[in-house]
Tab-separated table of C-alpha atoms in Angstrom:
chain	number	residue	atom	x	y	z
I	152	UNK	CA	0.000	0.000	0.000
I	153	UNK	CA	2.375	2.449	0.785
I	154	UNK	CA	4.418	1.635	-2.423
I	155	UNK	CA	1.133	2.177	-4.322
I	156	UNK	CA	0.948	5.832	-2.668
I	157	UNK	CA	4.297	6.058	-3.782
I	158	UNK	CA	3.272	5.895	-7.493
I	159	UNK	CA	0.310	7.178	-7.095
I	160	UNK	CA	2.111	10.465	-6.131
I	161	UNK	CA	5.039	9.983	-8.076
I	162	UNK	CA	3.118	10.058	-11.085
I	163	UNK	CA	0.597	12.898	-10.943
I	164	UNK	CA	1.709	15.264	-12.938
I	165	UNK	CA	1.747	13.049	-15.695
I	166	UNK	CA	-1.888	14.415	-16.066
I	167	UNK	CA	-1.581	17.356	-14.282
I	168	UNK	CA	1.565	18.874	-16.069
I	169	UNK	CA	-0.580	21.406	-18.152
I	170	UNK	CA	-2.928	22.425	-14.991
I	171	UNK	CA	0.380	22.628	-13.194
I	172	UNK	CA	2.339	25.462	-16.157
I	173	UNK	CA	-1.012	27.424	-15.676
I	174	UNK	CA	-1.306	27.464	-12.220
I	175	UNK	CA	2.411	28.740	-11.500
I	176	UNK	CA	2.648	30.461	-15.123
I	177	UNK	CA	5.625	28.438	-16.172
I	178	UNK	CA	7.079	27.681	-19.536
I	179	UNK	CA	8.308	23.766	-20.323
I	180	UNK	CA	11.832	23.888	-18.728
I	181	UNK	CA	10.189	24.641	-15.454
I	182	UNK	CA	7.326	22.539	-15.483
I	183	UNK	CA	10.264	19.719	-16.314
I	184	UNK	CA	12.277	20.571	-12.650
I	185	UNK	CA	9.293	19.285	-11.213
I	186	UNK	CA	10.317	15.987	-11.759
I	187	UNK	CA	13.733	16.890	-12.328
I	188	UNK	CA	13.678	17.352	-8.660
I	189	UNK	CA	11.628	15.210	-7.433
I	190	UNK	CA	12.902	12.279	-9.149
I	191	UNK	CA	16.566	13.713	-8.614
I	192	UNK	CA	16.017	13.836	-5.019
I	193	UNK	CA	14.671	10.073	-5.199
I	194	UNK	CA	17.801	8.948	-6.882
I	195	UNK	CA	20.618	10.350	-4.878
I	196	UNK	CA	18.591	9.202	-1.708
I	197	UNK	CA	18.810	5.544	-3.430
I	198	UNK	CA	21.867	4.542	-1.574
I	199	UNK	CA	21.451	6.676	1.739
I	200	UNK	CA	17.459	4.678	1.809
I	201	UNK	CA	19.714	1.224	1.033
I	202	UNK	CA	21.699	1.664	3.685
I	203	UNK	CA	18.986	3.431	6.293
I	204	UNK	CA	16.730	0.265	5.729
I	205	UNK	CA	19.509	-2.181	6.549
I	206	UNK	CA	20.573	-0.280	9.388
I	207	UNK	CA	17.124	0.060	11.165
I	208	UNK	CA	14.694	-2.223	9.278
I	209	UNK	CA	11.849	-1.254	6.633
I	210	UNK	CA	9.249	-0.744	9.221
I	211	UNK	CA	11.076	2.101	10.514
I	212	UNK	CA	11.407	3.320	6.661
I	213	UNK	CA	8.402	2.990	5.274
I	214	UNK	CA	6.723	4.906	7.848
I	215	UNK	CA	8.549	7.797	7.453
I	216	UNK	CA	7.706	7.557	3.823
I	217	UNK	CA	4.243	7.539	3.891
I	218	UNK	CA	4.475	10.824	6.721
I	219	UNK	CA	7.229	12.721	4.195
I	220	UNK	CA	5.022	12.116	0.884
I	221	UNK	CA	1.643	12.732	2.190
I	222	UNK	CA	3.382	15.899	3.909
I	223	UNK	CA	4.965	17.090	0.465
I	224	UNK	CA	1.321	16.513	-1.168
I	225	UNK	CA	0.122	19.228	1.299
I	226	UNK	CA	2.706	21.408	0.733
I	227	UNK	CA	1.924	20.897	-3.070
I	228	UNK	CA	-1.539	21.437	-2.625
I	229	UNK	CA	-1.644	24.821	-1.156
I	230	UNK	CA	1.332	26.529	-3.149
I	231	UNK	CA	0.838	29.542	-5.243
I	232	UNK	CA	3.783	29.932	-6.803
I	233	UNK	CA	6.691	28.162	-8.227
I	234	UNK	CA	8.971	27.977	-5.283
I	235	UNK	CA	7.092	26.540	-2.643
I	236	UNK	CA	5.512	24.190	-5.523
I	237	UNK	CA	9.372	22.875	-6.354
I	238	UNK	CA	9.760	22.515	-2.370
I	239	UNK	CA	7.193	20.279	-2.249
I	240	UNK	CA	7.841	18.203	-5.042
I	241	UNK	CA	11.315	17.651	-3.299
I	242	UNK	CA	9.594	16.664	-0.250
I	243	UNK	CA	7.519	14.521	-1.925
I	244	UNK	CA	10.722	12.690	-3.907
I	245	UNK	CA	12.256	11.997	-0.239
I	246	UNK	CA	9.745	10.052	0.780
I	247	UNK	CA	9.138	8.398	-2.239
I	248	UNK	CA	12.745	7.151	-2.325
I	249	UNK	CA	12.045	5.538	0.823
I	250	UNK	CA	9.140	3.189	-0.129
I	251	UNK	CA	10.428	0.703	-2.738
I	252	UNK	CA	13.980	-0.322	-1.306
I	253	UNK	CA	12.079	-0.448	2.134
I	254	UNK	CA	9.638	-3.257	0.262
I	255	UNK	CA	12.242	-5.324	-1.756
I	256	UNK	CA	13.967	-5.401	2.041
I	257	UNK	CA	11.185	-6.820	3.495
I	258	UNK	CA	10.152	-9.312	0.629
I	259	UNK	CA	13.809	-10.557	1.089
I	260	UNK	CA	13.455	-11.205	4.890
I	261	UNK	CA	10.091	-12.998	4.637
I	262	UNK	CA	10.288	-14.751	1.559
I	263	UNK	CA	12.476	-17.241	-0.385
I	264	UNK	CA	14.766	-16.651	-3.197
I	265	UNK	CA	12.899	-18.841	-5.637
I	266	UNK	CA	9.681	-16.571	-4.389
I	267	UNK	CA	11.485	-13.221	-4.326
I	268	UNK	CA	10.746	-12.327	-8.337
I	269	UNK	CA	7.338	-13.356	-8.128
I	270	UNK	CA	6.023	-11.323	-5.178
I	271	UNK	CA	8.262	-7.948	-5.967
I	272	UNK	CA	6.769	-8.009	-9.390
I	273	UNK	CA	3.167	-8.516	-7.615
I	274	UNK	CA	4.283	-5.500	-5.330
I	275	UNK	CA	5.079	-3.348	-8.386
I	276	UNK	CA	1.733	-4.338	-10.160
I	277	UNK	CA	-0.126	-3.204	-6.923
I	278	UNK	CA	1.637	-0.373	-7.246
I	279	UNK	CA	0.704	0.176	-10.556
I	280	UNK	CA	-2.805	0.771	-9.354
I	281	UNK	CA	-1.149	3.874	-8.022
I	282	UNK	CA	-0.500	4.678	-11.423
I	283	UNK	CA	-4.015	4.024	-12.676
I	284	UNK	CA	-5.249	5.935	-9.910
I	285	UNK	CA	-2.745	8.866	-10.801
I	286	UNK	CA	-4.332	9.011	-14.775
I	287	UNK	CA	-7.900	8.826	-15.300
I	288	UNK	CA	-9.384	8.869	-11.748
I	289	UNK	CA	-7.251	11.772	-11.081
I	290	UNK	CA	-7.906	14.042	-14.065
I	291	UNK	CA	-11.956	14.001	-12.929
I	292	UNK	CA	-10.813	14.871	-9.574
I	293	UNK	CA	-8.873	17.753	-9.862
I	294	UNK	CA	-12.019	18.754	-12.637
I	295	UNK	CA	-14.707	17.839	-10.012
I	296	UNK	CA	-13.031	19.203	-6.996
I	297	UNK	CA	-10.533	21.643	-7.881
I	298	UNK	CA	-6.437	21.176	-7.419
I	299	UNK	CA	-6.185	22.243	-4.112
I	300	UNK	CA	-9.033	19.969	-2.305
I	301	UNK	CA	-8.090	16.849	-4.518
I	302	UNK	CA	-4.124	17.144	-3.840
I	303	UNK	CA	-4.780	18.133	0.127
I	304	UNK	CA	-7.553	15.040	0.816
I	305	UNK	CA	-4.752	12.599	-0.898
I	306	UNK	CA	-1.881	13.948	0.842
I	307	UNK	CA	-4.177	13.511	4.169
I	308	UNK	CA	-4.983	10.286	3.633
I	309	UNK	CA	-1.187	9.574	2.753
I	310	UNK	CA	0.049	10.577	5.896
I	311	UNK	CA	-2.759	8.680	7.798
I	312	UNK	CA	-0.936	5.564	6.583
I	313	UNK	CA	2.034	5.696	8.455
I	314	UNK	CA	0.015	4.606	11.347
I	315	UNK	CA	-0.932	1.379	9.328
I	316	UNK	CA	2.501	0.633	8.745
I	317	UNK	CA	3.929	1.159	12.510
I	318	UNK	CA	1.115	-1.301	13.342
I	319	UNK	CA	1.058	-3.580	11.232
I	320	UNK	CA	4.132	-4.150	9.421
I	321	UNK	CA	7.148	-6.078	11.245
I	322	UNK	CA	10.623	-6.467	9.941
I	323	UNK	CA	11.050	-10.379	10.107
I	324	UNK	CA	8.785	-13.114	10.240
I	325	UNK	CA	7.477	-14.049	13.953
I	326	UNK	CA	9.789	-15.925	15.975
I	327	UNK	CA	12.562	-14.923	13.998
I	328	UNK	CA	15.209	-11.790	14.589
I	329	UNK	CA	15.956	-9.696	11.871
I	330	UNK	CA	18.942	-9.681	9.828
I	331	UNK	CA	20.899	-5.830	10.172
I	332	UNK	CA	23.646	-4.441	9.158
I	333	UNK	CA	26.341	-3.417	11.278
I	334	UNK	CA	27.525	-0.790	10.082
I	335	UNK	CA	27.370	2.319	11.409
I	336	UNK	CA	30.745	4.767	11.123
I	337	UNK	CA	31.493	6.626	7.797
I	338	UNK	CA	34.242	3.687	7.047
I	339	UNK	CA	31.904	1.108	7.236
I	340	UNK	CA	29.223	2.399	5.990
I	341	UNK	CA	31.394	3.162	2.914
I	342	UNK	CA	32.552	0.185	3.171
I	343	UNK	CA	29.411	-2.088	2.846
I	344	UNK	CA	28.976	0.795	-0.415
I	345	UNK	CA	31.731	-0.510	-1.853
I	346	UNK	CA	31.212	-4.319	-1.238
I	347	UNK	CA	28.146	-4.149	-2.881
I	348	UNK	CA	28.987	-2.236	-5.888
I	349	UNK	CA	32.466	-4.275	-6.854
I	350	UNK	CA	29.529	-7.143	-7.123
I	351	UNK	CA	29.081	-7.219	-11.085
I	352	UNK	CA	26.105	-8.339	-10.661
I	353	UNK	CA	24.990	-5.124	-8.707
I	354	UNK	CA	26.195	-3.620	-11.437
I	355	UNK	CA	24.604	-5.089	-14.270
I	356	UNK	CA	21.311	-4.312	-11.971
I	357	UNK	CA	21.874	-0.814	-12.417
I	358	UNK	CA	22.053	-0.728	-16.346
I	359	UNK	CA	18.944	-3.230	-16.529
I	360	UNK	CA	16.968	-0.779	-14.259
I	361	UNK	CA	18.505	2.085	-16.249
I	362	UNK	CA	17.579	1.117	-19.677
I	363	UNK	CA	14.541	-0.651	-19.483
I	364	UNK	CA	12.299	1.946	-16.903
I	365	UNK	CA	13.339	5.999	-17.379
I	366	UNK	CA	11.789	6.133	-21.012
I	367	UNK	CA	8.466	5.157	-19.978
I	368	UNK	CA	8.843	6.983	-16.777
I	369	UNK	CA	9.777	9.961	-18.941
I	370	UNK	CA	5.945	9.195	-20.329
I	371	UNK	CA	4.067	8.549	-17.434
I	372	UNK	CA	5.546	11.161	-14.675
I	373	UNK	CA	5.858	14.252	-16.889
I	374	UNK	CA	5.748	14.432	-20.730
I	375	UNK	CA	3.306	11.631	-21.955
I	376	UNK	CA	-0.158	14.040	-21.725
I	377	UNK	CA	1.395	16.785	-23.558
I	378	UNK	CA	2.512	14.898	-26.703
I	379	UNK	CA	-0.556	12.719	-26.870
I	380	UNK	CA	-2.337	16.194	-26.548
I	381	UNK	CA	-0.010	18.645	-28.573
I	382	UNK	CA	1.300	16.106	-31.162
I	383	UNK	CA	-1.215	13.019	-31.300
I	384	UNK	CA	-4.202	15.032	-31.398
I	385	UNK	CA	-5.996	13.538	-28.535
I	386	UNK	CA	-8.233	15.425	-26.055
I	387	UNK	CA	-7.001	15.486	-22.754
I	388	UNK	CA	-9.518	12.575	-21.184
I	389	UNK	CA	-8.369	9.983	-24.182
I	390	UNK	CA	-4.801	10.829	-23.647
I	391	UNK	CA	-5.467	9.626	-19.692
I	392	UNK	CA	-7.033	6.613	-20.969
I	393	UNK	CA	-4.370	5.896	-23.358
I	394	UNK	CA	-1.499	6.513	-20.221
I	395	UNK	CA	-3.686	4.348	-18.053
I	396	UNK	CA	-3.200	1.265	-21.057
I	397	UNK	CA	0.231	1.803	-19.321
I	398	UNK	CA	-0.615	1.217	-16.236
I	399	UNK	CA	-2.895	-1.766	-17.320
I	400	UNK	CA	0.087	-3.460	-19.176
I	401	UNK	CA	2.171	-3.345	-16.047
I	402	UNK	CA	-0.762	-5.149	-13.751
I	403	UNK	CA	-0.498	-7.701	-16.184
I	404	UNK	CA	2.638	-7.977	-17.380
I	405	UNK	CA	4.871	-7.999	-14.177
I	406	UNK	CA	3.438	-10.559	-12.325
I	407	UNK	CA	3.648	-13.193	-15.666
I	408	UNK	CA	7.264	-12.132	-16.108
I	409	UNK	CA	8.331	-12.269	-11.919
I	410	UNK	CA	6.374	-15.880	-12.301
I	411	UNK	CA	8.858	-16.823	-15.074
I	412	UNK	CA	11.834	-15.568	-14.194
I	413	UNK	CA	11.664	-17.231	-10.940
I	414	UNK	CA	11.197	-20.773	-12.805
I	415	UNK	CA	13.575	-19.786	-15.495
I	416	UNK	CA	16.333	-17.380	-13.834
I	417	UNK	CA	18.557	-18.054	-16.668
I	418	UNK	CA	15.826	-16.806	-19.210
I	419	UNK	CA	16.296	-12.947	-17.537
I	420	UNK	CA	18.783	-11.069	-19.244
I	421	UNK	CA	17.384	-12.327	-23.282
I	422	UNK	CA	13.970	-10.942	-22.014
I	423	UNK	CA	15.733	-7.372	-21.285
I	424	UNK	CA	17.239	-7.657	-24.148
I	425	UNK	CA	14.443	-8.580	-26.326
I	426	UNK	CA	12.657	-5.764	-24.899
I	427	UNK	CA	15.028	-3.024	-25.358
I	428	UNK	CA	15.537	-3.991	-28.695
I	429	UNK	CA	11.847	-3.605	-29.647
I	430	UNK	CA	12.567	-0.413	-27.445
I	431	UNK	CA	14.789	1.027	-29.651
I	432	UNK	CA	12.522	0.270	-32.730
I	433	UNK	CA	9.674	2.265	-31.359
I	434	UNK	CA	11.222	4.926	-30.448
I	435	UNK	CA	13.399	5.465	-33.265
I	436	UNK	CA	9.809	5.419	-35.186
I	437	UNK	CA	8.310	8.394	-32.852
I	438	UNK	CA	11.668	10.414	-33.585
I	439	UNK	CA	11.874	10.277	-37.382
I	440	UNK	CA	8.006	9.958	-37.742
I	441	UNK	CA	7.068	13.495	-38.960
I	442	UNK	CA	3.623	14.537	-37.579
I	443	UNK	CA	1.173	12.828	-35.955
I	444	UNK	CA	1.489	8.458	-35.999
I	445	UNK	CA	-1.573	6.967	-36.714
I	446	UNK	CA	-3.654	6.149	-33.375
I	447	UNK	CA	-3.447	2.358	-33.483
I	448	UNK	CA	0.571	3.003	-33.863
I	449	UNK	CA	0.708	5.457	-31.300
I	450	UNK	CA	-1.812	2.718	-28.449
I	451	UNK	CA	0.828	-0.235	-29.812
I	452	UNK	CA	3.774	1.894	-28.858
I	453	UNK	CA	2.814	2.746	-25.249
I	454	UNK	CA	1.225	-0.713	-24.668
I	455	UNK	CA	4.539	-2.004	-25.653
I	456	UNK	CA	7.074	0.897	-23.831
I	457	UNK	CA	4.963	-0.019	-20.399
I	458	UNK	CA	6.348	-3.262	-20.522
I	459	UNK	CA	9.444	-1.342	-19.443
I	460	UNK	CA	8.156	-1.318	-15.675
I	461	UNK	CA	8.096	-5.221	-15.651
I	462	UNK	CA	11.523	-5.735	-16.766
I	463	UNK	CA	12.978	-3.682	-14.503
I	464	UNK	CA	11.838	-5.578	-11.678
I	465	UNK	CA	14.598	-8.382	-13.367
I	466	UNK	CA	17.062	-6.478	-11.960
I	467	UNK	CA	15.943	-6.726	-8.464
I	468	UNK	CA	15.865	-10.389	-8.943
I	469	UNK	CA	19.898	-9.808	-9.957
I	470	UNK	CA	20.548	-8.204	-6.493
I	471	UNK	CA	18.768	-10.909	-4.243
I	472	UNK	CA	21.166	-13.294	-6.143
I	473	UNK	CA	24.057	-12.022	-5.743
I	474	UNK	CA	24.190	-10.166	-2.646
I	475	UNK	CA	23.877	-11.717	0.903
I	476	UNK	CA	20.529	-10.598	2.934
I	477	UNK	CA	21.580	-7.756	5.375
I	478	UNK	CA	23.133	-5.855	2.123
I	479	UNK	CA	20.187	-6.090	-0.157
I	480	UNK	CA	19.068	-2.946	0.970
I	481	UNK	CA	22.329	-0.974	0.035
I	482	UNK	CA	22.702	-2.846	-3.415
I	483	UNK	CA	19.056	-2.390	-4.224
I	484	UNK	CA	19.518	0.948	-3.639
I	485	UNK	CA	22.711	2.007	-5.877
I	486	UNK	CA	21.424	-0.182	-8.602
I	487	UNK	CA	18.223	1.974	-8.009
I	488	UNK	CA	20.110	5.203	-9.237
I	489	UNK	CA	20.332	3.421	-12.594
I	490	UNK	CA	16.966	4.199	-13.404
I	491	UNK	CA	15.625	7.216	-11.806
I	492	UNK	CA	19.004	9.222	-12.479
I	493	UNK	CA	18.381	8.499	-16.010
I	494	UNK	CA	14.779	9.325	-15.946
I	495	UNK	CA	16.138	12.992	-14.080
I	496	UNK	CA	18.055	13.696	-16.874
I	497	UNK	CA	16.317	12.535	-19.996
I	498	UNK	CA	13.117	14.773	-18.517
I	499	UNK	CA	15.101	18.059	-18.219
I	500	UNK	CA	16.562	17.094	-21.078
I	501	UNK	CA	12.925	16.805	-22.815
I	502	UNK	CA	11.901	19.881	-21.341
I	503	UNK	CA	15.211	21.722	-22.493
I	504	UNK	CA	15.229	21.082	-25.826
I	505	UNK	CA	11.239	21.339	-26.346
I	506	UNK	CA	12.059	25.106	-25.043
I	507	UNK	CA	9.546	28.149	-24.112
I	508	UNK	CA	6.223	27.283	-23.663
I	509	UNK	CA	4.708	23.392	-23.475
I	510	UNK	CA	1.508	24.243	-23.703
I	511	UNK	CA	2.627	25.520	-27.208
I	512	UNK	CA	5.114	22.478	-28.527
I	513	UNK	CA	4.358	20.976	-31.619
I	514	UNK	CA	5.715	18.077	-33.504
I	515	UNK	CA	9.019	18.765	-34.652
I	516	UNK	CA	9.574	19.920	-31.113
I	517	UNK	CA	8.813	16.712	-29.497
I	518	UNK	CA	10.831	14.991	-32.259
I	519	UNK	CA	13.956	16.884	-31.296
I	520	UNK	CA	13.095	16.341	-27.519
I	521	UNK	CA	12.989	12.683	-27.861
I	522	UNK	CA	15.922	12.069	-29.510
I	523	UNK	CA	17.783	12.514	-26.300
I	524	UNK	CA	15.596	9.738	-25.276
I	525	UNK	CA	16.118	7.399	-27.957
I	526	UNK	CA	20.381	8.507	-27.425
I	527	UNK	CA	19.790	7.475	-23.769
I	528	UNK	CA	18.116	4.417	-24.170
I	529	UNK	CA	20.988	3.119	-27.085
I	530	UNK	CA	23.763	4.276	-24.489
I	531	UNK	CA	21.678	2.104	-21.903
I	532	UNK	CA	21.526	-1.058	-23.889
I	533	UNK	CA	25.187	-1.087	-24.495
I	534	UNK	CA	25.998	-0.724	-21.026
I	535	UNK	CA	23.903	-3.886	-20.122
I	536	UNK	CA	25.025	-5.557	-22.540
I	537	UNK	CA	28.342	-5.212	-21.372
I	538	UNK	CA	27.989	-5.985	-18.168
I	539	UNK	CA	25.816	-8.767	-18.556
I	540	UNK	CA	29.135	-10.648	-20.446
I	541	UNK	CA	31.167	-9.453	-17.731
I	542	UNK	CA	28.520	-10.949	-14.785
I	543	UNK	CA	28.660	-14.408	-17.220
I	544	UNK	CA	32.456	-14.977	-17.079
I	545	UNK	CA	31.939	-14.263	-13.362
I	546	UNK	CA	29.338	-17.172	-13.173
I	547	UNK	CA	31.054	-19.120	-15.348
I	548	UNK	CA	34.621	-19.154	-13.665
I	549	UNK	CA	33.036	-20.120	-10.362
I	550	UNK	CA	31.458	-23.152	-11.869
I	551	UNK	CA	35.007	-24.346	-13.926
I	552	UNK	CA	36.481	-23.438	-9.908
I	553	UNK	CA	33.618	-25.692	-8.774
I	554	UNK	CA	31.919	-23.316	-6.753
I	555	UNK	CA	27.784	-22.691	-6.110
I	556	UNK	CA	26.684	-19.990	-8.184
I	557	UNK	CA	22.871	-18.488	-7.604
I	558	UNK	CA	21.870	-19.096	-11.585
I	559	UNK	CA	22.897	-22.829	-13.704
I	560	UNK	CA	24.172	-21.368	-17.404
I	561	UNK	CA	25.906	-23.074	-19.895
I	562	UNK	CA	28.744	-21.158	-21.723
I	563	UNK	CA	28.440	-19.912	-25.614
I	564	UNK	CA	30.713	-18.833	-28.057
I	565	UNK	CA	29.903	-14.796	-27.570
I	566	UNK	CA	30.948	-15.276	-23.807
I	567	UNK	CA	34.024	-13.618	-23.099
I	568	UNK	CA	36.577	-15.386	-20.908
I	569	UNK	CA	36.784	-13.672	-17.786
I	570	UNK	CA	35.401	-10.241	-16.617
I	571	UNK	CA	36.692	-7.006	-17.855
């Protein structure tokens, strides 16, 4: 529940962008540093949130998550001008950070590896309803009841929660003690930091969750309303239902693929792979396409870009491999910076390039805008590419050295012989 606030709140200015440039009279490079900062702040709190929930335990974190982001959804509600609105929206991205890392902790402690894919992906489709909640349901709230009332009742109700949480939710199962980390000087702290990231497979978790989520985040948090409006042609109420196909895709899709990966580990990095190829294709189309793409084009495209949400969750599966239980926490969370750094820079970037006023961008705008998307998303796919050899010819020497290895795979001739 509380990572389904999360997105819920995360996401709402994917419909609200325009409302939001009227409100505080802003032009498209300011409407963008919402998210710049919000979703800035979440990333560089990835690692501090890794290390906070292995140090005290996710009941400790997610509580103060739910408090911090219905808080910032307060402050958001009753700004009038820019300032206070980009203070909030930083608020807001703190406690956000906390929520996810905070979950994939406590899936860890309660659940087994083999289960571990299946029920994060199951937490990220639940949280998808967030995401629903944040397109369609949203847009005839803040018509019906006006942006302040319909941003101040959901902030409420947000920081309500945290009493939930401090009740219910417990940091081990019962009868058990939970598993900590130790560390609690600079040193170690830095230490357990670097232990986690000299892990290649901690590594290739960050490039996974880098290429395969910020382009549809770049969509659904910010920029997705205003092309389907501006570019596509779409009224603003069929451009929600079109983002919400996103958020339908996800439900359905990240469950099926946690469920197979967990049976098939070995099937995880040809399904990124797969998928940011057909990535590439689609958005290479939307760059060179001049105009407006034909609607069933446009609803295959997003269908097929949501899937991005899904895969990332692979990459948590790659940290609960290869990372022992009281540091999943820290490695979750510098892989995390992978995907919402990315998604910080590609939407200034977006907003840079599309220049002046959003409410005014036309095609050829969005068509320059995106190609820093498409530039991203290549960069992305080489990098995980890379490292997935490199994490291979780590697996593969500890089997020759007869060692137990988390994932069974068979060398081919395109593996390289050792890591890079």
């Amino acid at each position: 529940m509380v990572y389904l606030l999360a997105v819920f709140h995360r996401t709402t200015l994917g419909v609200a962008g325009l409302e939001a440039a009227q409100r505080f009279d802003i032009g498209a490079a300011a409407l963008a540093g919402f998210t710049v900062l919000q979703i800035g702040v979440y990333a560089a709190m990835q690692i501090p949130t890794g290390l906070l929930v292995d140090r005290f335990g996710p009941r400790v974190t997610l509580s103060c998550a739910a408090l911090l982001m219905g808080s910032g959804q307060l402050l958001f509600a009753y700004a009038e001008s820019y300032v206070p609105a980009l203070l909030a929206r930083g608020v807001l991205g703190l406690g956000d950070a906390l929520a996810f890392v905070s979950v994939l902790r406590l899936v860890a402690a309660h659940y087994s590896p083999r289960r571990y894919p299946t029920l994060t992906a199951a937490t990220a489709a639940l949280g998808s309803v967030g995401n629903f909640a944040a397109t369609v349901p949203l847009t005839l709230l803040l018509a019906d009841a006006g942006w302040t009332t319909a941003f101040a009742v959901v902030g409420l109700l947000t920081a309500a929660y945290a009493g939930i949480v401090v009740w219910r939710v417990r940091d081990a199962p019962h009868g058990e003690e939970p598993q900590r980390s130790d560390a609690v000087g600079v040193r170690q702290t830095l230490d357990q930091v670097r232990q986690a990231w000299r892990v290649p497979g901690t590594r290739l978790r960050f490039w996974v969750h880098m290429s395969t989520c910020f382009a549809p985040n770049v969509l659904g948090l910010l920029w997705g309303l205003p092309y389907l409006v501006q570019v596509q042609g779409l009224t603003e109420p069929q451009a929600g239902v079109v983002l919400s196909l996103m958020v339908i895709v996800a439900m359905v899709c990240g469950p099926a693929v946690g469920e197979l990966i967990g049976r098939h580990p070995a099937a995880r990095m040809p399904i990124v792979l797969g998928y940011l190829g057909m990535a590439t294709v689609i958005w290479t189309v939307i760059v060179a396409w001049s105009g407006s793409l034909p609607t069933p084009v446009t609803v295959t495209a997003i269908a097929v870009l949501a899937a991005g949400g899904p895969m990332s969750g692979i990459a948590f599966a790659l940290v609960r491999d290869y990372n022992p239980l009281r540091r999943v926490g820290t490695a979750s969370g510098i892989a995390n910076v992978g995907g919402f750094g990315a998604t910080t820079v590609a939407s200034l970037a977006v907003g840079v390039l599309i220049g002046g006023d959003a409410a005014a961008a036309g095609a050829d705008d969005f068509r320059l805008a995106f190609a820093a998307v498409l530039a991203m998303l290549v960069a992305g796919a080489w990098r995980t590419t890379v490292w997935w050899l490199r994490a291979r010819a780590v697996v593969l020497a500890k089997v020759e050295a007869g060692e137990t290895v988390p994932v069974q795979i068979r060398r081919r001739a395109w593996d390289i012989t050792r890591a890079a």
